[in-house]
PDB file of C-alpha atoms in Angstrom:
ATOM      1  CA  UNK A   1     133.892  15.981 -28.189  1.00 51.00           C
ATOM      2  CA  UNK A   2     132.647  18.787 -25.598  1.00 55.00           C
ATOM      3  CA  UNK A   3     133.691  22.209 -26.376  1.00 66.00           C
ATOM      4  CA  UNK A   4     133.766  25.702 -24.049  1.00 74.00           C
ATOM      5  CA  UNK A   5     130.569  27.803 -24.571  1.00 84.00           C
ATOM      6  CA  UNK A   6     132.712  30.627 -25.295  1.00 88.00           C
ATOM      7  CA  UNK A   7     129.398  33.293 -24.222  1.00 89.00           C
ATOM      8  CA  UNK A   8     130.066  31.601 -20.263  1.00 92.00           C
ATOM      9  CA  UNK A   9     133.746  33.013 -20.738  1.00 94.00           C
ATOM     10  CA  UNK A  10     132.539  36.751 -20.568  1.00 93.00           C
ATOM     11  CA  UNK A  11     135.002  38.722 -18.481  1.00 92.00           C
ATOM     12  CA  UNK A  12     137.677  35.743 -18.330  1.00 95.00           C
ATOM     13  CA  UNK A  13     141.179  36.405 -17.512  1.00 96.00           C
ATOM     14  CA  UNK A  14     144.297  34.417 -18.062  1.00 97.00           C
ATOM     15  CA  UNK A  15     147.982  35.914 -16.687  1.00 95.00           C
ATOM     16  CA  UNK A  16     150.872  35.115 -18.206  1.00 90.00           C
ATOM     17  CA  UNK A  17     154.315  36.729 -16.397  1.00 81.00           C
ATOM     18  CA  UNK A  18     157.766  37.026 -17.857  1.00 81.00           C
ATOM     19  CA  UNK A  19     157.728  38.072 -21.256  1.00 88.00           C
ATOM     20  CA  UNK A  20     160.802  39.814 -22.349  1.00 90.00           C
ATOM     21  CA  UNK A  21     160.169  43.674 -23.151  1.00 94.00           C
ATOM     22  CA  UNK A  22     162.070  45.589 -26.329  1.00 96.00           C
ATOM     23  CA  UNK A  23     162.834  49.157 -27.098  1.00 97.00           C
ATOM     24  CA  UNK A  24     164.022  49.839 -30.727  1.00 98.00           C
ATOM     25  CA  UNK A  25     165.756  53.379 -30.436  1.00 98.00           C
ATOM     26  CA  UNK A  26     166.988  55.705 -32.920  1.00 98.00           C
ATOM     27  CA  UNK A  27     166.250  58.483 -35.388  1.00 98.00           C
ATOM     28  CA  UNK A  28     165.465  55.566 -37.851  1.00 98.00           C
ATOM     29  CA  UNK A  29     163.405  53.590 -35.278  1.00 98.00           C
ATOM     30  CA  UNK A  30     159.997  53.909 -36.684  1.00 97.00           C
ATOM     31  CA  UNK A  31     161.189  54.340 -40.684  1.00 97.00           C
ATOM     32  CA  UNK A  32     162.967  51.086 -39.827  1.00 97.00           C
ATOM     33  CA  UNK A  33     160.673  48.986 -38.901  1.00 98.00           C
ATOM     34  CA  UNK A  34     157.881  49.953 -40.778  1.00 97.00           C
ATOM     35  CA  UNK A  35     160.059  48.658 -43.743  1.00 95.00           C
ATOM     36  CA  UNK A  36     160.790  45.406 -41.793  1.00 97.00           C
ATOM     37  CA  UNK A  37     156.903  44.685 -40.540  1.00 97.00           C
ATOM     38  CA  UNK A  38     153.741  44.394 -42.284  1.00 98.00           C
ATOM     39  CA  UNK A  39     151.706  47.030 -40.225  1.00 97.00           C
ATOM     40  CA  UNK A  40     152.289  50.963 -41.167  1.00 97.00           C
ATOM     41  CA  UNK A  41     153.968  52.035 -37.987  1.00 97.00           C
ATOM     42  CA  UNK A  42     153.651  55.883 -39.040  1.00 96.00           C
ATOM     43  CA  UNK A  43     150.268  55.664 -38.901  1.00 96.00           C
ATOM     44  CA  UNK A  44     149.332  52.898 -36.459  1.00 95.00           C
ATOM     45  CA  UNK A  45     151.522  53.475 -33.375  1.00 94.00           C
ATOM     46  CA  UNK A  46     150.254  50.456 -31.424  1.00 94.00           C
ATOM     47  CA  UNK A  47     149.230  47.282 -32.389  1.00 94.00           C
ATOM     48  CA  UNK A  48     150.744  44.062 -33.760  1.00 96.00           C
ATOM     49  CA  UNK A  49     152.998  43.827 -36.677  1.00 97.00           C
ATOM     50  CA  UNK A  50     154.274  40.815 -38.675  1.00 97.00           C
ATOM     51  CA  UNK A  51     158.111  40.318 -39.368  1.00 97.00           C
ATOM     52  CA  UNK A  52     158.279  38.257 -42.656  1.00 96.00           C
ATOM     53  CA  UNK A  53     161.175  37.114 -44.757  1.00 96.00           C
ATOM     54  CA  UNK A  54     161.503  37.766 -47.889  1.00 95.00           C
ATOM     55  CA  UNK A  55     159.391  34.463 -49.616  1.00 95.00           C
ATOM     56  CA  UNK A  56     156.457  36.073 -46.932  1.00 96.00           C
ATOM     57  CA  UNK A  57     156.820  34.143 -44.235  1.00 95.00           C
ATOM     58  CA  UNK A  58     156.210  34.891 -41.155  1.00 96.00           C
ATOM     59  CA  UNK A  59     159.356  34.734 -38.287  1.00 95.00           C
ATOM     60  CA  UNK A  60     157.862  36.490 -35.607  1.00 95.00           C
ATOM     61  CA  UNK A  61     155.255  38.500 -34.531  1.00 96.00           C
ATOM     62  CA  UNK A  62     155.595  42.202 -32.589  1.00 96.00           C
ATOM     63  CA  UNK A  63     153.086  43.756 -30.153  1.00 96.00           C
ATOM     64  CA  UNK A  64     154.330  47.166 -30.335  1.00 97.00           C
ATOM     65  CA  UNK A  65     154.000  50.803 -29.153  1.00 96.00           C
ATOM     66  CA  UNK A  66     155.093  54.227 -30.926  1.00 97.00           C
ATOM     67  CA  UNK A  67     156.634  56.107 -27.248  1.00 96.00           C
ATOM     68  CA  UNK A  68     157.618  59.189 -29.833  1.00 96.00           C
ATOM     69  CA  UNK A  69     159.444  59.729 -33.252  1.00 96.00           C
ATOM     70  CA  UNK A  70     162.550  58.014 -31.823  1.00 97.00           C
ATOM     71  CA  UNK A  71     161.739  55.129 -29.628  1.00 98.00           C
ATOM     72  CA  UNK A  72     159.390  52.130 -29.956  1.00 98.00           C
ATOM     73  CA  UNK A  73     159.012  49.452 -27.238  1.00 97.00           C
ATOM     74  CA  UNK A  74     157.564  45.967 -28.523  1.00 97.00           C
ATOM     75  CA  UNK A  75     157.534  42.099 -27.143  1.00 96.00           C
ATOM     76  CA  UNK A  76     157.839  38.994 -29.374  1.00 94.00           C
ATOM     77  CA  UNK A  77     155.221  36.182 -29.769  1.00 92.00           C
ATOM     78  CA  UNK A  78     157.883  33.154 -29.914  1.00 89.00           C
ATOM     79  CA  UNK A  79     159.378  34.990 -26.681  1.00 82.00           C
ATOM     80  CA  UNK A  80     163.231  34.454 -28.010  1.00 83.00           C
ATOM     81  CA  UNK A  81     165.714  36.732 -29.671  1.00 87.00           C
ATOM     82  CA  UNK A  82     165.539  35.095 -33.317  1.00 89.00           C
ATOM     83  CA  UNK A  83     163.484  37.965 -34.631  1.00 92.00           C
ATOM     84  CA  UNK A  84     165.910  40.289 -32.935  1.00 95.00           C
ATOM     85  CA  UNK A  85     169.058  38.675 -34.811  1.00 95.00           C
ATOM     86  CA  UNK A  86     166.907  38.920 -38.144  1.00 96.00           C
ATOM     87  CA  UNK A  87     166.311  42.410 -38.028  1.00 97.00           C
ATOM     88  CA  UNK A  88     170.215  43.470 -36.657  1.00 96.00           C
ATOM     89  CA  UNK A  89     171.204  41.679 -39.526  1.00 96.00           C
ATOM     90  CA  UNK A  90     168.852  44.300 -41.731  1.00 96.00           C
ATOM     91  CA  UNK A  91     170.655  47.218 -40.052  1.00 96.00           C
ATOM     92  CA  UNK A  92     173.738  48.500 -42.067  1.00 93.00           C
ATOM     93  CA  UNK A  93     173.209  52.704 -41.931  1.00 95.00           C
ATOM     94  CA  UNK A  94     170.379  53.466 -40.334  1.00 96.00           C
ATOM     95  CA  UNK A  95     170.689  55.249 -36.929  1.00 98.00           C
ATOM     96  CA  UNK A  96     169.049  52.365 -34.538  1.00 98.00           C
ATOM     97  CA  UNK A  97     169.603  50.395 -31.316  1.00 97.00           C
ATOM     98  CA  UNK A  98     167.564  47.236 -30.632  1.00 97.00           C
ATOM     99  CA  UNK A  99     168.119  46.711 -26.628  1.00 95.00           C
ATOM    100  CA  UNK A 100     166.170  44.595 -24.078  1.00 94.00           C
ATOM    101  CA  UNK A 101     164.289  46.489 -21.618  1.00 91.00           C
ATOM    102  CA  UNK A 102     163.436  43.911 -19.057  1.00 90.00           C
ATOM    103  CA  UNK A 103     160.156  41.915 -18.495  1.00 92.00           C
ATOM    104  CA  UNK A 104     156.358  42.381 -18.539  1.00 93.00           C
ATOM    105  CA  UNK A 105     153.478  40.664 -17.381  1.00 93.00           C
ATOM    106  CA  UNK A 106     150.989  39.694 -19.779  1.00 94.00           C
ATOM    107  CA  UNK A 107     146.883  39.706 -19.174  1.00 95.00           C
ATOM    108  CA  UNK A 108     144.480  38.008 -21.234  1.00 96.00           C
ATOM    109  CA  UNK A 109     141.293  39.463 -21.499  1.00 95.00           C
ATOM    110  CA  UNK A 110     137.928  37.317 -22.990  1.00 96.00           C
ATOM    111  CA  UNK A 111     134.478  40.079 -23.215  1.00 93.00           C
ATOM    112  CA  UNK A 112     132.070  40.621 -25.420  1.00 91.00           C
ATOM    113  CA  UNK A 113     132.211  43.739 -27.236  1.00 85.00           C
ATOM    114  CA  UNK A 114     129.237  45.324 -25.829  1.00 76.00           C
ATOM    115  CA  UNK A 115     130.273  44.676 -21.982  1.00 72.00           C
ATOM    116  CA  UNK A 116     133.931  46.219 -22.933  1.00 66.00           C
ATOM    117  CA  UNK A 117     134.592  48.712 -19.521  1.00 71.00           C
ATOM    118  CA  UNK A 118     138.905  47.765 -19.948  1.00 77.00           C
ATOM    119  CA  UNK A 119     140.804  51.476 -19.931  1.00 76.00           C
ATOM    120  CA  UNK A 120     143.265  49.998 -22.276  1.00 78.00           C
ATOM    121  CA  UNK A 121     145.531  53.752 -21.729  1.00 77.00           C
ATOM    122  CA  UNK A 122     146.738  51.658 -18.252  1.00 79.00           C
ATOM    123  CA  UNK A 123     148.923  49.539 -19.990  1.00 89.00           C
ATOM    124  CA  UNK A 124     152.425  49.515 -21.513  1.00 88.00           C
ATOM    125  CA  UNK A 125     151.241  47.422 -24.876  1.00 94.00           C
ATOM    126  CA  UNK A 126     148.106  46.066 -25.888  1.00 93.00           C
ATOM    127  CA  UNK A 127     146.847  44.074 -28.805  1.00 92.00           C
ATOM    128  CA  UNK A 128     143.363  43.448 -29.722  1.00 92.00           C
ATOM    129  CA  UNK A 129     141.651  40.238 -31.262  1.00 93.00           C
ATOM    130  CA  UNK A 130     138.121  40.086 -33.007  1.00 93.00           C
ATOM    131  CA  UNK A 131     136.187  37.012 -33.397  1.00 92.00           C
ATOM    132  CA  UNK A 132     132.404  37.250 -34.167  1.00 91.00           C
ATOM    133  CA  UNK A 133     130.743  39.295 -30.808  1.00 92.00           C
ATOM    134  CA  UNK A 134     133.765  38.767 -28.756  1.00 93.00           C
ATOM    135  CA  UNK A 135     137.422  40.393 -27.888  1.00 94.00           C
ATOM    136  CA  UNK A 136     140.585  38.900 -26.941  1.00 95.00           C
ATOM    137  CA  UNK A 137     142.979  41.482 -25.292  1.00 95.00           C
ATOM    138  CA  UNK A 138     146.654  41.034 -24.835  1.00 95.00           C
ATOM    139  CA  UNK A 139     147.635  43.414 -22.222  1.00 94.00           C
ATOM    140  CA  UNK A 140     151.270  44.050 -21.171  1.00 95.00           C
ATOM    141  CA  UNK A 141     152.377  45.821 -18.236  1.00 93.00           C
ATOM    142  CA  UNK A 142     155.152  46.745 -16.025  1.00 92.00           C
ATOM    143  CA  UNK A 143     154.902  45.147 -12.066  1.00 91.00           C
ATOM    144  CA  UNK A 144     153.519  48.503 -10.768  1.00 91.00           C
ATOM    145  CA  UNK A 145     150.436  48.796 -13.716  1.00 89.00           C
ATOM    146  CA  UNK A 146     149.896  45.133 -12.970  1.00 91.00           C
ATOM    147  CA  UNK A 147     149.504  45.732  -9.180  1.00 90.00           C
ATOM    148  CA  UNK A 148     147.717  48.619  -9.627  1.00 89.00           C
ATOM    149  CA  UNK A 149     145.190  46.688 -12.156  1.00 89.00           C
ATOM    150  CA  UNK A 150     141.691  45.198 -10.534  1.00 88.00           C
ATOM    151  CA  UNK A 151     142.184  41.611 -11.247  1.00 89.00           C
ATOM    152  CA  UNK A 152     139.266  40.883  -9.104  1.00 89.00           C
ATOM    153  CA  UNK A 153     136.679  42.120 -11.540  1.00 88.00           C
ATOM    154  CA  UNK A 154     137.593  39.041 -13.541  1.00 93.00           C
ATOM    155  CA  UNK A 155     136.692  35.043 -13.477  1.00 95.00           C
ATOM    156  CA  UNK A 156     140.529  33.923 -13.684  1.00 96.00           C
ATOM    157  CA  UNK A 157     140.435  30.812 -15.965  1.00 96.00           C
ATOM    158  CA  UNK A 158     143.174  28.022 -16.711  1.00 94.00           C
ATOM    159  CA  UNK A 159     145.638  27.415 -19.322  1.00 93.00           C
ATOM    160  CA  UNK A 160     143.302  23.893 -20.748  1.00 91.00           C
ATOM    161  CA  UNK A 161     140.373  26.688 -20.645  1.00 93.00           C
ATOM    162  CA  UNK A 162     143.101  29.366 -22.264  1.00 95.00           C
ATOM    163  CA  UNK A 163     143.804  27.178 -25.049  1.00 92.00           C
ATOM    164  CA  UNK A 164     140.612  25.985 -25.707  1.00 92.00           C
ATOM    165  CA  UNK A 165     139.094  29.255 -26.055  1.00 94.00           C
ATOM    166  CA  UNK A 166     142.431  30.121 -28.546  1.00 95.00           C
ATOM    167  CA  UNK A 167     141.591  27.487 -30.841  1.00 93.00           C
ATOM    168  CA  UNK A 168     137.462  28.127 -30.628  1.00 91.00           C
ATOM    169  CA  UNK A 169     138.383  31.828 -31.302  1.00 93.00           C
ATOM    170  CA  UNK A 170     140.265  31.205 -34.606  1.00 93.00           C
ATOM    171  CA  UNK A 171     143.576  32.620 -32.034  1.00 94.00           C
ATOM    172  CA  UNK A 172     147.058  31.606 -33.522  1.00 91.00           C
ATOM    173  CA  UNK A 173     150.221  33.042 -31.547  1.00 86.00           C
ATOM    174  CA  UNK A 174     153.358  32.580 -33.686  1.00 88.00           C
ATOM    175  CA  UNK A 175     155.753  29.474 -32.101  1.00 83.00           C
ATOM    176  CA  UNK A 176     159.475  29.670 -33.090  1.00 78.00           C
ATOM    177  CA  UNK A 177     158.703  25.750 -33.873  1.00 76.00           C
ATOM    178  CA  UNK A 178     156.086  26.209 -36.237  1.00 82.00           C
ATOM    179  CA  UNK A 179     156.348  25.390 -40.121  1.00 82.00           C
ATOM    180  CA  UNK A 180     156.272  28.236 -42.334  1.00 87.00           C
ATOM    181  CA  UNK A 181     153.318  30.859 -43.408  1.00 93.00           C
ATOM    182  CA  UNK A 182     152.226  33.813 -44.545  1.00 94.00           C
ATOM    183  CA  UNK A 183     150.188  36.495 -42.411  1.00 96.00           C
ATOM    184  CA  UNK A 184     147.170  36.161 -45.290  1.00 97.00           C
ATOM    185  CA  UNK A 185     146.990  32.112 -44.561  1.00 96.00           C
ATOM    186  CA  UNK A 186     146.589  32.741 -41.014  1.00 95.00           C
ATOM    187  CA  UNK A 187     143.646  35.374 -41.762  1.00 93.00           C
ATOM    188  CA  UNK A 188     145.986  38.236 -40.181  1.00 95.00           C
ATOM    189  CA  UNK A 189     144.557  40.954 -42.624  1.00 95.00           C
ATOM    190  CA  UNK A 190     144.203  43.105 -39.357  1.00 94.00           C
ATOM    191  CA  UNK A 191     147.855  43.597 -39.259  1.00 96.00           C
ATOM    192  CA  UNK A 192     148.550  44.329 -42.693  1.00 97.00           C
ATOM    193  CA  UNK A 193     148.644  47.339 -44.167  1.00 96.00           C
ATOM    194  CA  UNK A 194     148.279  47.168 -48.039  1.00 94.00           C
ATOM    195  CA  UNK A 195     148.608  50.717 -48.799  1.00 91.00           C
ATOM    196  CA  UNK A 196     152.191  51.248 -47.729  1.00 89.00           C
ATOM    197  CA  UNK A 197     155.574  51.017 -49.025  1.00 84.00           C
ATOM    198  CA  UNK A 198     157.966  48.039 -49.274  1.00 93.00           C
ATOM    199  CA  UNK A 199     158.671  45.726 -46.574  1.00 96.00           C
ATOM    200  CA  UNK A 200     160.669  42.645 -46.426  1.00 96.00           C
ATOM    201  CA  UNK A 201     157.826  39.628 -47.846  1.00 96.00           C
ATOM    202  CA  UNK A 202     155.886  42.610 -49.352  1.00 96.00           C
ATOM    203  CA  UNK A 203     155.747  41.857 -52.778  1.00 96.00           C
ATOM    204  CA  UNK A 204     154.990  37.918 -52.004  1.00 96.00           C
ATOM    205  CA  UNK A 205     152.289  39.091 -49.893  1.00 97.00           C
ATOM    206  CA  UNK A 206     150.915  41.682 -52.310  1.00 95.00           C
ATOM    207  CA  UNK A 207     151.019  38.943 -55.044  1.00 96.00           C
ATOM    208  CA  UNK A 208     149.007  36.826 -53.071  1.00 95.00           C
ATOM    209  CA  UNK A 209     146.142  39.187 -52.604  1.00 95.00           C
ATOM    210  CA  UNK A 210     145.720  40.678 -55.079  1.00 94.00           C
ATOM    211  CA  UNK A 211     145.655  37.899 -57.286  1.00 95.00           C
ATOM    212  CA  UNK A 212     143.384  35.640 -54.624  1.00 93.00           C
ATOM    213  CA  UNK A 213     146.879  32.652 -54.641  1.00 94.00           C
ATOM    214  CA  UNK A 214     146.684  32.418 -51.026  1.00 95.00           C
ATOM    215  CA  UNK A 215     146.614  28.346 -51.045  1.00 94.00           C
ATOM    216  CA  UNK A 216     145.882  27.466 -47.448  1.00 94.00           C
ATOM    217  CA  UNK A 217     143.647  28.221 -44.861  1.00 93.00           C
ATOM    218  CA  UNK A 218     143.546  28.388 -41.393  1.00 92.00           C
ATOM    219  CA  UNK A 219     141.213  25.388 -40.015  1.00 91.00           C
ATOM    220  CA  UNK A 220     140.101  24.425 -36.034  1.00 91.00           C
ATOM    221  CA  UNK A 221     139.380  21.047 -35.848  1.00 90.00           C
ATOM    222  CA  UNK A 222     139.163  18.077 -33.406  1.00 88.00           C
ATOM    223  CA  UNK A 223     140.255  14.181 -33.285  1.00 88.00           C
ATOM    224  CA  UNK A 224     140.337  11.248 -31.398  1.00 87.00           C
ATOM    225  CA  UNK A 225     144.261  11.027 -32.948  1.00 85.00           C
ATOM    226  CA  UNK A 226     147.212  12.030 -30.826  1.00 85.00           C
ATOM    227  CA  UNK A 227     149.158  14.594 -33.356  1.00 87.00           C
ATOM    228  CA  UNK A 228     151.953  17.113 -32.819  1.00 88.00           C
ATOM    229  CA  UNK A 229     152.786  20.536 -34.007  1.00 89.00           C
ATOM    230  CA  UNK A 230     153.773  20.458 -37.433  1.00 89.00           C
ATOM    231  CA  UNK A 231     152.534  16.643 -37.935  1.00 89.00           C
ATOM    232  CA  UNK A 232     151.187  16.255 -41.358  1.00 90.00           C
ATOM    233  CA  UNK A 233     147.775  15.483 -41.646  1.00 88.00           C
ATOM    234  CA  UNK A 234     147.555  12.470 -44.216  1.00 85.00           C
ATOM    235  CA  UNK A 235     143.848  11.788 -45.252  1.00 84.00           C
ATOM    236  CA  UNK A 236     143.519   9.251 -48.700  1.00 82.00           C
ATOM    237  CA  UNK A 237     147.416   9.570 -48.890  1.00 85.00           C
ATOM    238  CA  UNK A 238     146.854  12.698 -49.279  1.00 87.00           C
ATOM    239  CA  UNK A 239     148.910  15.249 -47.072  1.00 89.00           C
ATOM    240  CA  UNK A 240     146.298  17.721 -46.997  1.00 90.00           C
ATOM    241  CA  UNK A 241     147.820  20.141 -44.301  1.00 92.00           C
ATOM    242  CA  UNK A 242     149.606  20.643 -41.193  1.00 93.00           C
ATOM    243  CA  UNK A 243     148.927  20.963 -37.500  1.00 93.00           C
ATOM    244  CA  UNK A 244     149.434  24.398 -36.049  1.00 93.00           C
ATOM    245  CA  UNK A 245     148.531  23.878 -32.257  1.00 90.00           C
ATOM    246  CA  UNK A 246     147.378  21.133 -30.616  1.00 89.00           C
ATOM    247  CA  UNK A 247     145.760  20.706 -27.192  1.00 89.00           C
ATOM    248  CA  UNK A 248     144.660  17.679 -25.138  1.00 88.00           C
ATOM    249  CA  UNK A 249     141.158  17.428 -23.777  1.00 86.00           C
ATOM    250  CA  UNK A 250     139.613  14.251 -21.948  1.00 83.00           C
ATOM    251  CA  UNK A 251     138.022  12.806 -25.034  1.00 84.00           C
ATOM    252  CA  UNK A 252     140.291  14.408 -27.547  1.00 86.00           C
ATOM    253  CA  UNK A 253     142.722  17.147 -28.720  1.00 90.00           C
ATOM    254  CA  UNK A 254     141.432  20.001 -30.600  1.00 91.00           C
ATOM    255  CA  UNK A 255     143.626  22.193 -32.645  1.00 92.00           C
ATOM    256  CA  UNK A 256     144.551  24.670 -35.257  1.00 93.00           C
ATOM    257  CA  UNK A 257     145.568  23.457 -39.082  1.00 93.00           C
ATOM    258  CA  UNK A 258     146.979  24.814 -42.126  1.00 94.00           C
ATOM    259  CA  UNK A 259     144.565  22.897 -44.740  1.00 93.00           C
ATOM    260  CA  UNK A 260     145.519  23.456 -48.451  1.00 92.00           C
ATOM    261  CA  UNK A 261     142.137  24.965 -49.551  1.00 90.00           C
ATOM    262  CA  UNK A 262     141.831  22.507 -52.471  1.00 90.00           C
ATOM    263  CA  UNK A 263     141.682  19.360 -49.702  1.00 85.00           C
ATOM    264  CA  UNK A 264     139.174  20.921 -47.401  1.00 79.00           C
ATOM    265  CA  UNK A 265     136.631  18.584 -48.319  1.00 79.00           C
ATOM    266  CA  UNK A 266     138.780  15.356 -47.473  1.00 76.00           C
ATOM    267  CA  UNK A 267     138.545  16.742 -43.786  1.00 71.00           C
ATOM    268  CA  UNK A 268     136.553  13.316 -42.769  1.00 69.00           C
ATOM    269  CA  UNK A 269     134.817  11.762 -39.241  1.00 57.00           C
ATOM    270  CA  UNK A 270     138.591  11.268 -38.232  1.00 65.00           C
ATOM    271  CA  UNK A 271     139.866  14.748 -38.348  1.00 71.00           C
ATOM    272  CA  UNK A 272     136.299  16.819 -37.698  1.00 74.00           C
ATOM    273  CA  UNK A 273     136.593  20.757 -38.645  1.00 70.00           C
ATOM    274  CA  UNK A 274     135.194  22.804 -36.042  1.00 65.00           C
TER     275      UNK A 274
END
């Protein structure tokens, strides 16, 4: 099976429009959700943030921004208002408003880390992704930053190439459909901060770190099979794992698993880890 040479994808750019803008506002905005996320919002005031229940699993995940001590706008990975009935449901004293602000546009970004030139202070919200020498950028802006933003400096690329590059890239964006996991089986260390005080899933998470539990991994892989999100990967009767994402190529799908660690080596000619 042919994959993308991610180094040709250097300065690649992939717009996605409509995603549904948040403000959380209140004197308890930023006290409140730093005790519903993973990230420390007092410290961090923009980046992505983890909302887990309290077994440590993940619901949703929030690209945020600190505006000042009273207001925080954020978007929501499974672009729905689940995560926003979860937390309302958390709010019993505190002085906070969740309301919709209206939509954003967001821009994917692909560049090596040494060609970087993006002036990242142009944009509403932005959330960074590392994988070996290269960046992913999630950049969210209103309809005048995203006029007002060079698009022409960039080889626009499609959603098959989008994808591709996701999966290649180790890239998992949460889906409201997906089965259940923690932000440390997903490799989201990034967005946890371990040094702060409780948070909904906290001491799950904490458990699982500390004492090395975490049970599953996140694996890229490719097959000739035609498989779903959340289909169980059976290998020697085994179910070893489940699918994450999936995506169709000519002579294939590739795709992102959740592989109990202790089955890894079953992964066979059938089901090829990347």
């Amino acid at each position: 099976m042919k994959y993308i040479n991610i180094d040709k994808y250097n300065s690649s750019i992939f717009i996605d429009q409509n995603y549904n803008s948040f403000s959380m506002i209140g004197d308890d905005a930023i006290s409140f959700l730093d005790r519903m996320s993973t990230n420390n919002i007092f410290k961090i005031n923009s980046s992505r943030t983890a909302i887990t229940d309290n077994k440590g699993s993940i619901i949703d995940i929030l690209t945020y921004k600190v505006i000042n001590e009273k207001k925080i706008i954020f978007v929501s990975d499974i672009k729905t208002d689940r995560s926003i009935e979860y937390m309302k449901k958390y709010i019993i004293i505190d002085d906070v408003e969740i309301k919709h602000n209206g939509n954003l546009n967001k821009i994917v970004i692909y560049s090596k880390k040494s060609e970087n030139s993006i002036d990242l202070e142009n944009f509403s919200l932005i959330s960074t992704y590392e994988y070996k020498e290269f960046m992913r950028y999630e950049l969210f802006s209103s309809d005048d930053e995203f006029k007002k933003f060079n698009k022409t400096d960039y080889k626009h690329i499609s959603i098959d190439e989008k994808n591709t590059l996701d999966i290649q890239m180790r890239y998992i964006g949460i889906k409201e459909s997906m089965i259940k996991a923690n932000p440390l089986e997903l490799g989201l260390l990034d967005i946890i901060s371990f040094d702060k005080g409780c948070y909904v899933g906290q001491e799950v998470i904490a458990r699982l770190h500390n004492y090395k539990k975490v049970s599953r991994e996140l694996v890229p892989f490719s097959t000739k099979s035609e498989l779903e999100i959340n289909s169980k990967i059976i290998i020697d009767s085994k179910n070893i794992g489940n699918v994450l994402s999936i995506h169709k190529k000519a002579d294939g799908f590739l795709g992102l698993s959740l592989i109990k660690k202790r089955f890894s080596y079953l992964l066979t000619e059938e089901i090829i880890k990347i």
